[in-house]
Amino acid sequence: MRIDIMTLFPDMCEAFLSGSIIGRARAAGHVDIRCINIRDFAGNKHNRVDDYPYGGGTGMVMQPNPIYDCYRAVTEEGARNCHLIYLTPQGKTLTQERVRELSEMDDLVLLCGHYEGVDERVIEEIVDEEISIGDYVLTGGELPALILADSISRMLPGVLANEDAFTEESHYGHLLEYPQYTRPPEWRGREVPPVLLSGDHGKVDRWRLEQSLERTLRRRPDMLEAAEASGELTKEEQGILEDLKG
Ligand code: SAM
């Protein structure tokens, strides 16, 4: 999988992408992530890439041509068959399901806006999909692009120790994950639930499922309602849920 990030702040992106799990995944060749500076395509001696909005108003707007020239270079004059995503608060809100679908693609290009955003004409010209990371506004698309690159990368083969690491997590299915504990067995008077120390894998699995259902019911009843409506709940889950609802 290749992910190219078109940004005015490649150093900001590289700082994140060089560390921890994603840094190791890049070094091992599980994912090829590159950051491309849109300013390198400014095409003027002042390296200017933004200008005042037509019609007036506050802030600056990123001009279309530097972005377009950057896109042409990144896509090797259109020869690369990539899917271009513009990160914008006006896009469709990102979900784990969309992350999973995108992780099955080979070639993604992410466009980060800044200031008041991007000239609409370049969006019309090159963008395949618009994604938002939530109903709030950030100063730039770098954090959203990194969130997208991170969430996709961890689903690629070899990045995490095994697939269970994400298939059992919150939002992969229709439940939130159960609570997690590690050493010590007692901390500030709080004990790890004894079942987790019992060594009985059947009981541990059952306890975790009950906890997942209880948490999801309490924190995200909308997720359970959707799962019930679409028939995704197993018989065991339905039984536990009935007991929980009393
Ligand atoms: N004027 C724009 C609007 O009202 O829709 C917001 C521009 S925002 C200040 C600057 C850039 O940050 C956007 O072009 C986008 O790339 C990024 N951005 C901000 N919030 C975002 C979000 N929730 N999801 C994805 N990208 C976001």
Coordinates of N, CA and C and ligand atoms in Angstrom, one line a residue:
M1 N 0.9 -1.2 0.0 CA 0.0 0.0 0.0 C 0.9 1.2 0.0
R2 N 0.5 2.2 -0.9 CA 1.3 3.4 -0.9 C 0.3 4.6 -0.5
I3 N 0.8 5.5 0.3 CA -0.1 6.6 0.7 C 0.8 7.9 0.6
D4 N 0.4 8.8 -0.3 CA 1.1 10.0 -0.5 C 0.3 11.1 0.2
I5 N 1.0 12.0 1.0 CA 0.3 13.1 1.7 C 0.7 14.4 1.1
M6 N -0.2 15.1 0.4 CA 0.1 16.4 -0.1 C -0.2 17.5 0.9
T7 N 0.8 18.2 1.3 CA 0.7 19.1 2.5 C 1.6 20.3 2.4
L8 N 1.3 21.4 3.1 CA 2.2 22.5 3.2 C 3.2 22.3 4.4
F9 N 2.9 21.2 5.2 CA 3.7 21.0 6.4 C 4.2 19.6 6.5
P10 N 5.1 19.2 5.5 CA 5.6 17.8 5.5 C 6.3 17.4 6.8
D11 N 7.1 18.4 7.4 CA 7.9 18.0 8.6 C 6.9 17.6 9.7
M12 N 5.8 18.3 9.8 CA 4.8 18.0 10.9 C 4.4 16.5 10.7
C13 N 4.1 16.2 9.5 CA 3.6 14.8 9.2 C 4.7 13.8 9.4
E14 N 5.9 14.1 9.0 CA 7.0 13.1 9.1 C 7.3 12.9 10.6
A15 N 7.2 13.9 11.4 CA 7.5 13.7 12.8 C 6.6 12.7 13.4
F16 N 5.4 12.6 13.0 CA 4.5 11.6 13.5 C 4.8 10.2 12.9
L17 N 4.9 10.3 11.6 CA 5.0 9.0 10.8 C 6.3 8.3 11.0
S18 N 7.3 8.9 11.7 CA 8.6 8.3 11.9 C 8.6 7.5 13.2
G19 N 7.7 7.7 14.0 CA 7.7 7.0 15.4 C 6.8 5.8 15.5
S20 N 7.1 5.1 16.6 CA 6.2 4.0 17.0 C 5.9 3.0 16.0
I21 N 4.6 2.5 16.0 CA 4.2 1.4 15.1 C 4.3 1.7 13.7
I22 N 3.8 2.9 13.3 CA 3.8 3.3 11.9 C 5.3 3.5 11.4
G23 N 6.1 4.1 12.2 CA 7.5 4.2 11.8 C 8.1 2.9 11.5
R24 N 7.9 1.9 12.4 CA 8.4 0.6 12.2 C 7.8 -0.1 11.0
A25 N 6.5 0.1 10.7 CA 5.8 -0.5 9.6 C 6.4 0.1 8.3
R26 N 6.7 1.4 8.3 CA 7.4 2.0 7.1 C 8.8 1.4 6.9
A27 N 9.5 1.3 8.0 CA 10.9 0.8 7.9 C 10.9 -0.6 7.4
A28 N 9.9 -1.4 7.8 CA 9.8 -2.8 7.4 C 9.2 -3.0 6.0
G29 N 8.7 -1.9 5.4 CA 8.2 -2.0 4.0 C 6.7 -2.4 4.0
H30 N 6.0 -2.4 5.1 CA 4.6 -2.9 5.1 C 3.7 -1.8 4.5
V31 N 4.2 -0.5 4.6 CA 3.4 0.6 4.0 C 4.4 1.6 3.6
D32 N 4.1 2.2 2.4 CA 5.0 3.2 1.9 C 4.3 4.6 1.9
I33 N 4.7 5.4 2.9 CA 4.0 6.7 3.1 C 5.0 7.8 2.8
R34 N 4.6 8.7 1.9 CA 5.5 9.8 1.5 C 4.8 11.1 1.7
C35 N 5.5 12.2 2.2 CA 5.0 13.5 2.4 C 5.5 14.4 1.3
I36 N 4.6 15.1 0.6 CA 5.1 16.0 -0.5 C 4.6 17.4 -0.2
N37 N 5.6 18.3 -0.3 CA 5.4 19.7 0.0 C 4.7 20.4 -1.2
I38 N 3.5 20.9 -1.0 CA 2.8 21.6 -2.1 C 3.5 22.9 -2.4
R39 N 4.2 23.4 -1.4 CA 4.9 24.7 -1.7 C 6.0 24.5 -2.7
D40 N 6.5 23.3 -2.9 CA 7.5 23.1 -3.9 C 7.0 23.3 -5.3
F41 N 5.6 23.4 -5.4 CA 5.0 23.6 -6.7 C 4.4 25.0 -6.8
A42 N 4.8 25.9 -6.0 CA 4.3 27.3 -5.9 C 4.4 28.0 -7.3
G43 N 5.5 27.8 -8.0 CA 5.6 28.4 -9.3 C 5.9 29.9 -9.3
N44 N 6.3 30.5 -8.1 CA 6.6 31.9 -8.1 C 7.8 32.1 -7.1
K45 N 8.5 33.2 -7.3 CA 9.7 33.3 -6.5 C 9.5 33.6 -5.0
H46 N 8.3 33.9 -4.6 CA 8.0 34.1 -3.2 C 7.4 32.8 -2.6
N47 N 7.3 31.7 -3.4 CA 6.8 30.5 -2.9 C 5.4 30.6 -2.3
R48 N 4.6 31.5 -2.9 CA 3.3 31.8 -2.4 C 2.3 30.8 -2.9
V49 N 1.4 30.2 -2.0 CA 0.5 29.2 -2.5 C -1.0 29.6 -2.1
D50 N -1.2 30.7 -1.5 CA -2.5 31.1 -1.0 C -2.8 32.6 -1.4
D51 N -4.1 32.9 -1.4 CA -4.4 34.3 -1.8 C -5.8 34.6 -1.1
Y52 N -6.2 35.9 -1.3 CA -7.4 36.4 -0.6 C -8.6 35.7 -1.3
P53 N -9.7 35.5 -0.6 CA -10.9 34.9 -1.2 C -11.6 35.9 -2.1
Y54 N -12.0 35.5 -3.3 CA -12.9 36.3 -4.1 C -14.2 36.5 -3.3
G55 N -14.7 37.7 -3.4 CA -16.0 38.0 -2.7 C -15.8 38.6 -1.3
G56 N -14.5 38.6 -0.9 CA -14.1 39.1 0.4 C -14.3 38.1 1.5
G57 N -14.1 38.5 2.8 CA -14.1 37.6 3.9 C -12.7 37.4 4.5
T58 N -12.7 36.8 5.7 CA -11.5 36.6 6.4 C -10.7 35.4 5.8
G59 N -9.4 35.4 6.2 CA -8.5 34.3 5.9 C -8.1 34.2 4.4
M60 N -7.3 33.2 4.2 CA -6.7 33.0 2.9 C -7.2 31.6 2.3
V61 N -7.1 31.5 1.0 CA -7.5 30.3 0.4 C -6.3 29.7 -0.4
M62 N -6.1 28.4 -0.4 CA -5.1 27.8 -1.1 C -5.4 27.8 -2.6
Q63 N -4.4 28.2 -3.4 CA -4.7 28.4 -4.8 C -4.7 27.0 -5.5
P64 N -5.4 27.0 -6.6 CA -5.6 25.7 -7.3 C -4.3 25.1 -8.0
N65 N -3.5 26.0 -8.6 CA -2.5 25.5 -9.4 C -1.3 24.8 -8.7
P66 N -0.8 25.3 -7.6 CA 0.2 24.5 -6.9 C -0.3 23.1 -6.5
I67 N -1.5 23.1 -6.1 CA -2.1 21.7 -5.7 C -2.2 20.9 -6.9
Y68 N -2.6 21.4 -8.0 CA -2.7 20.7 -9.3 C -1.4 20.2 -9.8
D69 N -0.4 21.1 -9.8 CA 1.0 20.7 -10.2 C 1.6 19.6 -9.3
C70 N 1.3 19.7 -8.0 CA 1.8 18.7 -7.0 C 1.1 17.4 -7.4
Y71 N -0.2 17.4 -7.6 CA -0.9 16.2 -7.9 C -0.4 15.6 -9.2
R72 N -0.1 16.4 -10.2 CA 0.4 15.8 -11.5 C 1.8 15.2 -11.2
A73 N 2.6 15.8 -10.4 CA 3.9 15.2 -10.1 C 3.8 13.9 -9.3
V74 N 2.9 13.9 -8.3 CA 2.7 12.8 -7.4 C 2.1 11.6 -8.2
T75 N 1.2 11.9 -9.1 CA 0.6 10.8 -9.9 C 1.3 10.5 -11.2
E76 N 2.5 11.0 -11.3 CA 3.3 10.8 -12.5 C 2.5 11.1 -13.8
E77 N 2.1 12.4 -13.8 CA 1.3 12.9 -14.9 C 0.0 12.1 -15.1
G78 N -0.6 11.6 -14.1 CA -1.9 10.9 -14.2 C -1.7 9.4 -14.5
A79 N -0.4 8.9 -14.6 CA -0.2 7.5 -14.9 C -0.5 6.6 -13.7
R80 N -0.4 7.1 -12.5 CA -0.7 6.3 -11.3 C -2.2 6.2 -11.1
N81 N -2.7 5.0 -10.8 CA -4.1 4.8 -10.7 C -4.4 4.9 -9.2
C82 N -4.5 6.1 -8.7 CA -4.7 6.3 -7.2 C -6.1 6.9 -6.9
H83 N -6.4 6.8 -5.6 CA -7.7 7.3 -5.1 C -7.4 8.6 -4.3
L84 N -7.9 9.7 -4.7 CA -7.5 11.0 -4.1 C -8.5 11.4 -3.1
I85 N -8.1 11.6 -1.8 CA -9.0 12.0 -0.7 C -8.6 13.4 -0.2
Y86 N -9.6 14.2 -0.2 CA -9.4 15.6 0.4 C -10.0 15.5 1.8
L87 N -9.2 15.8 2.8 CA -9.6 15.9 4.2 C -10.3 17.2 4.4
T88 N -11.6 17.2 4.8 CA -12.3 18.4 5.0 C -13.5 18.2 6.0
P89 N -13.8 19.2 6.8 CA -14.9 19.0 7.7 C -16.2 18.9 7.0
Q90 N -16.2 19.1 5.7 CA -17.5 19.0 4.9 C -17.6 17.6 4.3
G91 N -16.6 16.7 4.6 CA -16.7 15.4 4.0 C -17.6 14.4 4.8
K92 N -17.6 13.2 4.3 CA -18.4 12.2 5.1 C -17.5 11.7 6.3
T93 N -18.2 11.6 7.4 CA -17.4 11.3 8.6 C -16.8 9.9 8.6
L94 N -15.5 9.8 8.9 CA -14.8 8.6 8.9 C -15.3 7.6 9.8
T95 N -15.4 6.3 9.4 CA -15.8 5.2 10.2 C -14.8 4.1 10.1
Q96 N -14.8 3.1 11.0 CA -13.9 2.0 10.9 C -14.2 1.2 9.7
E97 N -15.5 1.1 9.3 CA -15.8 0.4 8.1 C -15.2 1.0 6.8
R98 N -15.2 2.3 6.7 CA -14.5 3.0 5.6 C -13.0 2.8 5.7
V99 N -12.5 2.8 6.9 CA -11.0 2.6 7.0 C -10.7 1.2 6.5
R100 N -11.5 0.2 6.8 CA -11.3 -1.2 6.4 C -11.3 -1.2 4.8
E101 N -12.3 -0.6 4.2 CA -12.4 -0.6 2.8 C -11.2 0.1 2.1
L102 N -10.8 1.2 2.7 CA -9.6 1.9 2.1 C -8.3 1.1 2.3
S103 N -8.3 0.3 3.4 CA -7.0 -0.5 3.6 C -6.9 -1.6 2.5
E104 N -8.0 -1.8 1.8 CA -7.9 -2.8 0.7 C -7.5 -2.2 -0.7
M105 N -7.4 -0.9 -0.7 CA -6.9 -0.2 -1.9 C -5.3 -0.2 -1.9
D106 N -4.7 0.0 -3.1 CA -3.3 -0.1 -3.2 C -2.6 1.3 -3.1
D107 N -3.4 2.3 -3.5 CA -2.7 3.5 -3.8 C -3.6 4.7 -3.4
L108 N -3.2 5.4 -2.4 CA -4.0 6.6 -1.9 C -3.2 7.8 -1.9
V109 N -3.8 9.0 -2.3 CA -3.2 10.3 -2.1 C -4.1 11.1 -1.3
L110 N -3.6 11.7 -0.2 CA -4.4 12.5 0.7 C -4.0 14.0 0.5
L111 N -5.0 14.8 0.4 CA -4.8 16.3 0.2 C -5.2 17.0 1.5
C112 N -4.2 17.7 2.1 CA -4.5 18.5 3.3 C -4.7 20.0 3.0
G113 N -5.8 20.5 3.4 CA -6.1 21.9 3.2 C -5.5 22.7 4.4
H114 N -5.4 24.0 4.3 CA -5.0 24.9 5.4 C -5.7 26.2 5.2
Y115 N -5.6 27.1 6.2 CA -6.2 28.4 6.1 C -7.7 28.2 6.0
E116 N -8.4 28.9 5.1 CA -9.8 28.8 4.9 C -10.2 27.6 4.1
G117 N -9.2 26.9 3.5 CA -9.4 25.7 2.7 C -8.8 25.9 1.3
V118 N -9.4 25.2 0.4 CA -8.8 25.0 -1.0 C -9.8 25.5 -2.0
D119 N -9.3 26.2 -3.0 CA -10.1 26.7 -4.2 C -11.0 25.5 -4.7
E120 N -12.3 25.8 -4.8 CA -13.2 24.7 -5.1 C -12.9 24.0 -6.4
R121 N -12.3 24.8 -7.4 CA -12.1 24.2 -8.7 C -11.1 23.1 -8.7
V122 N -10.1 23.1 -7.9 CA -9.2 22.0 -7.9 C -9.8 20.8 -7.2
I123 N -10.7 21.0 -6.3 CA -11.4 19.9 -5.7 C -12.3 19.2 -6.8
E124 N -13.0 20.0 -7.5 CA -13.8 19.4 -8.6 C -12.9 18.6 -9.6
E125 N -11.7 19.2 -9.8 CA -10.8 18.6 -10.9 C -10.2 17.3 -10.5
I126 N -9.7 17.1 -9.2 CA -8.9 16.0 -8.9 C -9.4 15.1 -7.8
V127 N -10.3 15.5 -7.0 CA -10.7 14.8 -5.8 C -11.7 13.7 -6.0
D128 N -11.5 12.5 -5.5 CA -12.4 11.4 -5.6 C -13.3 11.2 -4.5
E129 N -12.9 11.7 -3.3 CA -13.7 11.5 -2.1 C -13.3 12.5 -1.0
E130 N -14.3 13.0 -0.3 CA -14.0 14.0 0.8 C -14.3 13.3 2.1
I131 N -13.4 13.3 3.1 CA -13.5 12.7 4.4 C -13.3 13.7 5.5
S132 N -14.2 13.6 6.5 CA -14.1 14.5 7.7 C -13.7 13.5 8.8
I133 N -13.0 14.0 9.8 CA -12.7 13.2 11.0 C -13.7 13.5 12.1
G134 N -14.6 14.4 11.9 CA -15.6 14.7 12.9 C -16.2 16.1 12.8
D135 N -17.3 16.4 13.5 CA -17.9 17.7 13.3 C -17.3 18.8 14.2
Y136 N -16.1 19.1 13.8 CA -15.4 20.2 14.4 C -14.3 20.7 13.4
V137 N -13.8 21.9 13.6 CA -12.8 22.4 12.6 C -11.4 22.6 13.2
L138 N -10.5 22.0 12.4 CA -9.0 22.2 12.8 C -8.4 23.2 11.9
T139 N -7.1 23.6 12.3 CA -6.5 24.6 11.4 C -6.0 24.0 10.1
G140 N -5.8 22.7 10.0 CA -5.3 22.1 8.8 C -5.6 20.7 8.6
G141 N -5.4 20.1 7.4 CA -5.8 18.7 7.2 C -4.7 17.7 7.6
E142 N -3.6 18.2 8.2 CA -2.5 17.3 8.5 C -2.9 16.3 9.6
L143 N -3.5 16.7 10.7 CA -3.9 15.7 11.7 C -4.9 14.8 11.1
P144 N -6.0 15.2 10.4 CA -6.9 14.3 9.8 C -6.2 13.3 8.8
A145 N -5.3 13.8 8.0 CA -4.6 12.9 7.1 C -3.8 11.8 7.9
L146 N -3.1 12.3 9.0 CA -2.4 11.3 9.8 C -3.3 10.3 10.5
I147 N -4.4 10.8 10.9 CA -5.4 9.9 11.5 C -5.8 8.8 10.5
L148 N -6.1 9.3 9.3 CA -6.5 8.3 8.2 C -5.3 7.3 7.9
A149 N -4.1 7.9 7.7 CA -3.0 7.0 7.4 C -2.7 6.0 8.5
D150 N -2.8 6.5 9.8 CA -2.6 5.6 10.9 C -3.6 4.5 11.0
S151 N -4.9 4.9 10.9 CA -6.0 3.9 11.0 C -5.9 2.9 9.9
I152 N -5.5 3.3 8.7 CA -5.4 2.3 7.6 C -4.2 1.4 7.7
S153 N -3.1 2.0 8.1 CA -1.8 1.3 8.2 C -1.9 0.1 9.2
R154 N -2.6 0.4 10.3 CA -2.6 -0.7 11.3 C -3.4 -1.9 10.9
M155 N -4.2 -1.8 9.8 CA -5.0 -2.9 9.3 C -4.2 -3.7 8.2
L156 N -3.0 -3.2 7.8 CA -2.3 -3.9 6.8 C -1.6 -5.1 7.3
P157 N -1.4 -6.1 6.5 CA -0.8 -7.3 7.0 C 0.7 -7.0 7.5
G158 N 1.0 -7.6 8.6 CA 2.4 -7.4 9.2 C 2.5 -6.2 10.1
V159 N 1.6 -5.3 10.1 CA 1.8 -4.1 10.9 C 1.6 -4.4 12.4
L160 N 0.5 -5.0 12.7 CA 0.3 -5.4 14.1 C 0.7 -6.9 14.2
A161 N 0.9 -7.4 15.4 CA 1.4 -8.7 15.7 C 0.5 -9.8 15.0
N162 N -0.8 -9.6 15.2 CA -1.8 -10.5 14.5 C -3.1 -9.8 14.3
E163 N -3.9 -10.4 13.4 CA -5.2 -9.7 13.0 C -6.1 -9.5 14.2
D164 N -6.1 -10.4 15.2 CA -7.0 -10.2 16.3 C -6.8 -8.9 17.0
A165 N -5.6 -8.3 16.8 CA -5.4 -7.0 17.5 C -6.3 -6.0 17.0
F166 N -6.9 -6.0 15.8 CA -7.9 -5.1 15.4 C -9.3 -5.6 15.2
T167 N -9.4 -7.0 14.9 CA -10.7 -7.5 14.6 C -11.5 -7.6 15.9
E168 N -10.8 -7.6 17.1 CA -11.6 -7.7 18.3 C -11.8 -6.3 19.0
E169 N -11.3 -5.3 18.3 CA -11.4 -4.0 18.9 C -12.8 -3.3 18.7
S170 N -12.9 -2.2 19.5 CA -14.1 -1.4 19.4 C -14.3 -1.0 17.9
H171 N -15.5 -1.0 17.5 CA -15.9 -0.5 16.1 C -15.6 -1.4 15.0
Y172 N -14.7 -2.4 15.2 CA -14.5 -3.3 14.0 C -15.8 -4.1 13.8
G173 N -16.4 -4.6 14.8 CA -17.7 -5.2 14.7 C -18.8 -4.3 15.2
H174 N -19.8 -4.8 16.0 CA -20.9 -4.0 16.4 C -20.8 -3.7 17.9
L175 N -19.6 -4.0 18.5 CA -19.5 -3.8 20.0 C -18.3 -3.0 20.3
L176 N -18.3 -2.3 21.5 CA -17.1 -1.7 22.0 C -16.3 -2.8 22.7
E177 N -15.0 -2.6 22.8 CA -14.2 -3.6 23.5 C -14.4 -3.7 25.0
Y178 N -14.1 -4.9 25.5 CA -14.2 -5.1 27.0 C -13.0 -4.3 27.7
P179 N -13.1 -4.1 29.0 CA -12.0 -3.4 29.7 C -10.7 -4.3 29.7
Q180 N -9.6 -3.6 29.7 CA -8.3 -4.3 29.7 C -7.6 -4.0 31.0
Y181 N -6.8 -5.0 31.4 CA -6.0 -4.9 32.7 C -4.6 -5.5 32.4
T182 N -3.6 -5.0 33.2 CA -2.3 -5.6 33.2 C -1.7 -5.6 34.6
R183 N -0.5 -6.0 34.8 CA 0.1 -6.0 36.1 C 0.2 -4.6 36.7
P184 N 0.1 -4.4 38.0 CA 0.0 -5.4 39.0 C -1.4 -5.9 39.2
P185 N -1.6 -7.1 39.9 CA -3.0 -7.6 40.1 C -3.8 -6.7 41.0
E186 N -3.2 -5.9 41.9 CA -3.9 -4.9 42.7 C -3.2 -3.6 42.7
W187 N -4.0 -2.5 42.4 CA -3.4 -1.2 42.3 C -4.3 -0.2 43.0
R188 N -3.8 0.5 44.0 CA -4.5 1.5 44.8 C -5.8 0.9 45.3
G189 N -5.8 -0.4 45.7 CA -7.0 -1.0 46.3 C -7.9 -1.6 45.3
R190 N -7.6 -1.4 44.0 CA -8.5 -1.9 42.9 C -7.9 -3.2 42.4
E191 N -8.7 -4.3 42.4 CA -8.2 -5.6 42.0 C -8.6 -5.9 40.5
V192 N -7.8 -6.6 39.9 CA -8.1 -7.1 38.5 C -9.3 -8.1 38.7
P193 N -10.3 -8.1 37.9 CA -11.4 -9.1 38.0 C -10.8 -10.5 38.1
P194 N -11.2 -11.3 39.1 CA -10.5 -12.6 39.4 C -10.6 -13.6 38.2
V195 N -11.7 -13.5 37.4 CA -11.8 -14.4 36.2 C -10.6 -14.3 35.3
L196 N -10.0 -13.1 35.2 CA -8.9 -12.9 34.2 C -7.6 -13.6 34.7
L197 N -7.6 -13.9 36.0 CA -6.5 -14.6 36.6 C -6.7 -16.1 36.7
S198 N -7.9 -16.6 36.3 CA -8.3 -18.0 36.5 C -7.7 -19.0 35.6
G199 N -7.2 -18.5 34.4 CA -6.6 -19.4 33.5 C -7.7 -20.2 32.7
D200 N -9.0 -19.9 33.0 CA -10.1 -20.6 32.2 C -10.5 -19.8 31.0
H201 N -10.0 -20.2 29.8 CA -10.2 -19.3 28.6 C -11.7 -19.2 28.3
G202 N -12.4 -20.3 28.5 CA -13.9 -20.2 28.2 C -14.6 -19.1 29.1
K203 N -14.2 -19.1 30.3 CA -14.8 -18.2 31.3 C -14.4 -16.7 30.9
V204 N -13.1 -16.6 30.6 CA -12.6 -15.3 30.2 C -13.3 -14.8 29.0
D205 N -13.5 -15.6 28.0 CA -14.2 -15.2 26.7 C -15.6 -14.7 27.0
R206 N -16.3 -15.5 27.9 CA -17.7 -15.2 28.2 C -17.7 -13.8 29.0
W207 N -16.8 -13.7 29.9 CA -16.8 -12.4 30.7 C -16.5 -11.2 29.8
R208 N -15.6 -11.4 28.9 CA -15.3 -10.3 28.0 C -16.5 -9.9 27.1
L209 N -17.2 -11.0 26.6 CA -18.3 -10.7 25.8 C -19.4 -9.9 26.6
E210 N -19.6 -10.4 27.9 CA -20.6 -9.7 28.7 C -20.2 -8.3 29.0
Q211 N -18.9 -8.1 29.2 CA -18.5 -6.7 29.5 C -18.6 -5.8 28.2
S212 N -18.3 -6.4 27.1 CA -18.5 -5.6 25.8 C -19.9 -5.2 25.6
L213 N -20.8 -6.2 25.8 CA -22.2 -5.9 25.6 C -22.7 -4.8 26.6
E214 N -22.3 -5.0 27.9 CA -22.7 -4.1 28.9 C -22.2 -2.7 28.6
R215 N -21.0 -2.5 28.2 CA -20.4 -1.2 27.9 C -21.1 -0.6 26.7
T216 N -21.3 -1.4 25.7 CA -21.9 -0.9 24.5 C -23.4 -0.4 24.8
L217 N -24.1 -1.2 25.6 CA -25.4 -0.8 25.9 C -25.4 0.5 26.7
R218 N -24.5 0.7 27.6 CA -24.5 1.8 28.4 C -24.0 3.1 27.7
R219 N -22.9 2.9 26.9 CA -22.2 4.0 26.3 C -22.7 4.3 24.9
R220 N -23.0 3.3 24.1 CA -23.4 3.5 22.7 C -24.6 2.6 22.3
P221 N -25.7 2.9 23.0 CA -26.9 2.0 22.7 C -27.3 2.1 21.2
D222 N -26.9 3.2 20.5 CA -27.2 3.3 19.0 C -26.5 2.2 18.3
M223 N -25.3 1.8 18.7 CA -24.6 0.7 18.0 C -25.3 -0.6 18.1
L224 N -25.9 -0.9 19.3 CA -26.6 -2.1 19.6 C -27.9 -2.1 18.8
E225 N -28.6 -1.0 18.8 CA -29.9 -0.9 18.1 C -29.6 -1.2 16.6
A226 N -28.5 -0.7 16.0 CA -28.2 -0.9 14.6 C -27.9 -2.4 14.4
A227 N -27.2 -3.0 15.3 CA -26.8 -4.4 15.2 C -28.0 -5.3 15.3
E228 N -28.9 -4.9 16.2 CA -30.2 -5.7 16.3 C -31.0 -5.6 15.1
A229 N -31.1 -4.4 14.5 CA -31.9 -4.2 13.3 C -31.4 -4.9 12.1
S230 N -30.1 -5.0 12.0 CA -29.5 -5.7 10.9 C -29.2 -7.2 11.1
G231 N -29.7 -7.7 12.3 CA -29.5 -9.1 12.6 C -28.1 -9.5 12.8
E232 N -27.2 -8.6 13.2 CA -25.8 -9.0 13.4 C -25.5 -9.7 14.7
L233 N -26.4 -9.6 15.7 CA -26.2 -10.1 17.0 C -26.3 -11.6 17.0
T234 N -25.4 -12.3 17.6 CA -25.4 -13.8 17.7 C -26.5 -14.2 18.8
K235 N -26.8 -15.5 18.8 CA -27.8 -15.9 19.8 C -27.3 -15.7 21.2
E236 N -26.0 -16.0 21.4 CA -25.3 -15.8 22.7 C -25.4 -14.3 23.1
E237 N -25.1 -13.4 22.2 CA -25.2 -12.0 22.5 C -26.6 -11.5 22.8
Q238 N -27.6 -12.1 22.1 CA -28.9 -11.7 22.3 C -29.4 -12.1 23.7
G239 N -28.9 -13.3 24.1 CA -29.2 -13.9 25.5 C -28.7 -13.0 26.6
I240 N -27.4 -12.6 26.4 CA -26.7 -11.8 27.4 C -27.4 -10.4 27.5
L241 N -27.8 -9.9 26.4 CA -28.4 -8.6 26.3 C -29.8 -8.6 27.0
E242 N -30.5 -9.7 26.8 CA -31.8 -9.7 27.5 C -31.6 -9.7 29.0
D243 N -30.6 -10.5 29.4 CA -30.3 -10.5 30.9 C -29.9 -9.1 31.4
L244 N -29.1 -8.4 30.6 CA -28.6 -7.1 31.0 C -29.8 -6.1 31.1
K245 N -30.7 -6.2 30.1 CA -31.9 -5.3 30.1 C -32.9 -5.7 31.2
G246 N -32.7 -6.9 31.7 CA -33.5 -7.3 32.9 C -34.9 -7.6 32.5
Ligands
SAM1 N1 -13.4 27.0 5.8 C1 -13.6 25.6 5.9 C2 -15.0 25.2 6.2 O1 -15.7 26.0 6.9 O2 -15.5 24.1 5.8 C3 -12.7 25.0 7.0 C4 -11.2 25.1 6.7 S1 -10.2 24.5 7.9 C5 -9.9 25.9 8.9 C6 -8.6 24.2 7.1 C7 -8.4 22.8 6.6 O3 -8.3 22.0 7.7 C8 -9.4 22.2 5.7 O4 -9.2 22.6 4.4 C9 -9.2 20.7 5.9 O5 -8.2 20.2 5.1 C10 -8.7 20.7 7.4 N2 -9.8 20.3 8.3 C11 -10.3 21.0 9.4 N3 -11.2 20.3 10.1 C12 -11.3 19.1 9.5 C13 -12.1 17.9 9.9 N4 -12.9 17.9 10.8 N5 -11.9 16.8 9.1 C14 -11.0 16.8 8.1 N6 -10.2 17.9 7.7 C15 -10.4 19.0 8.4

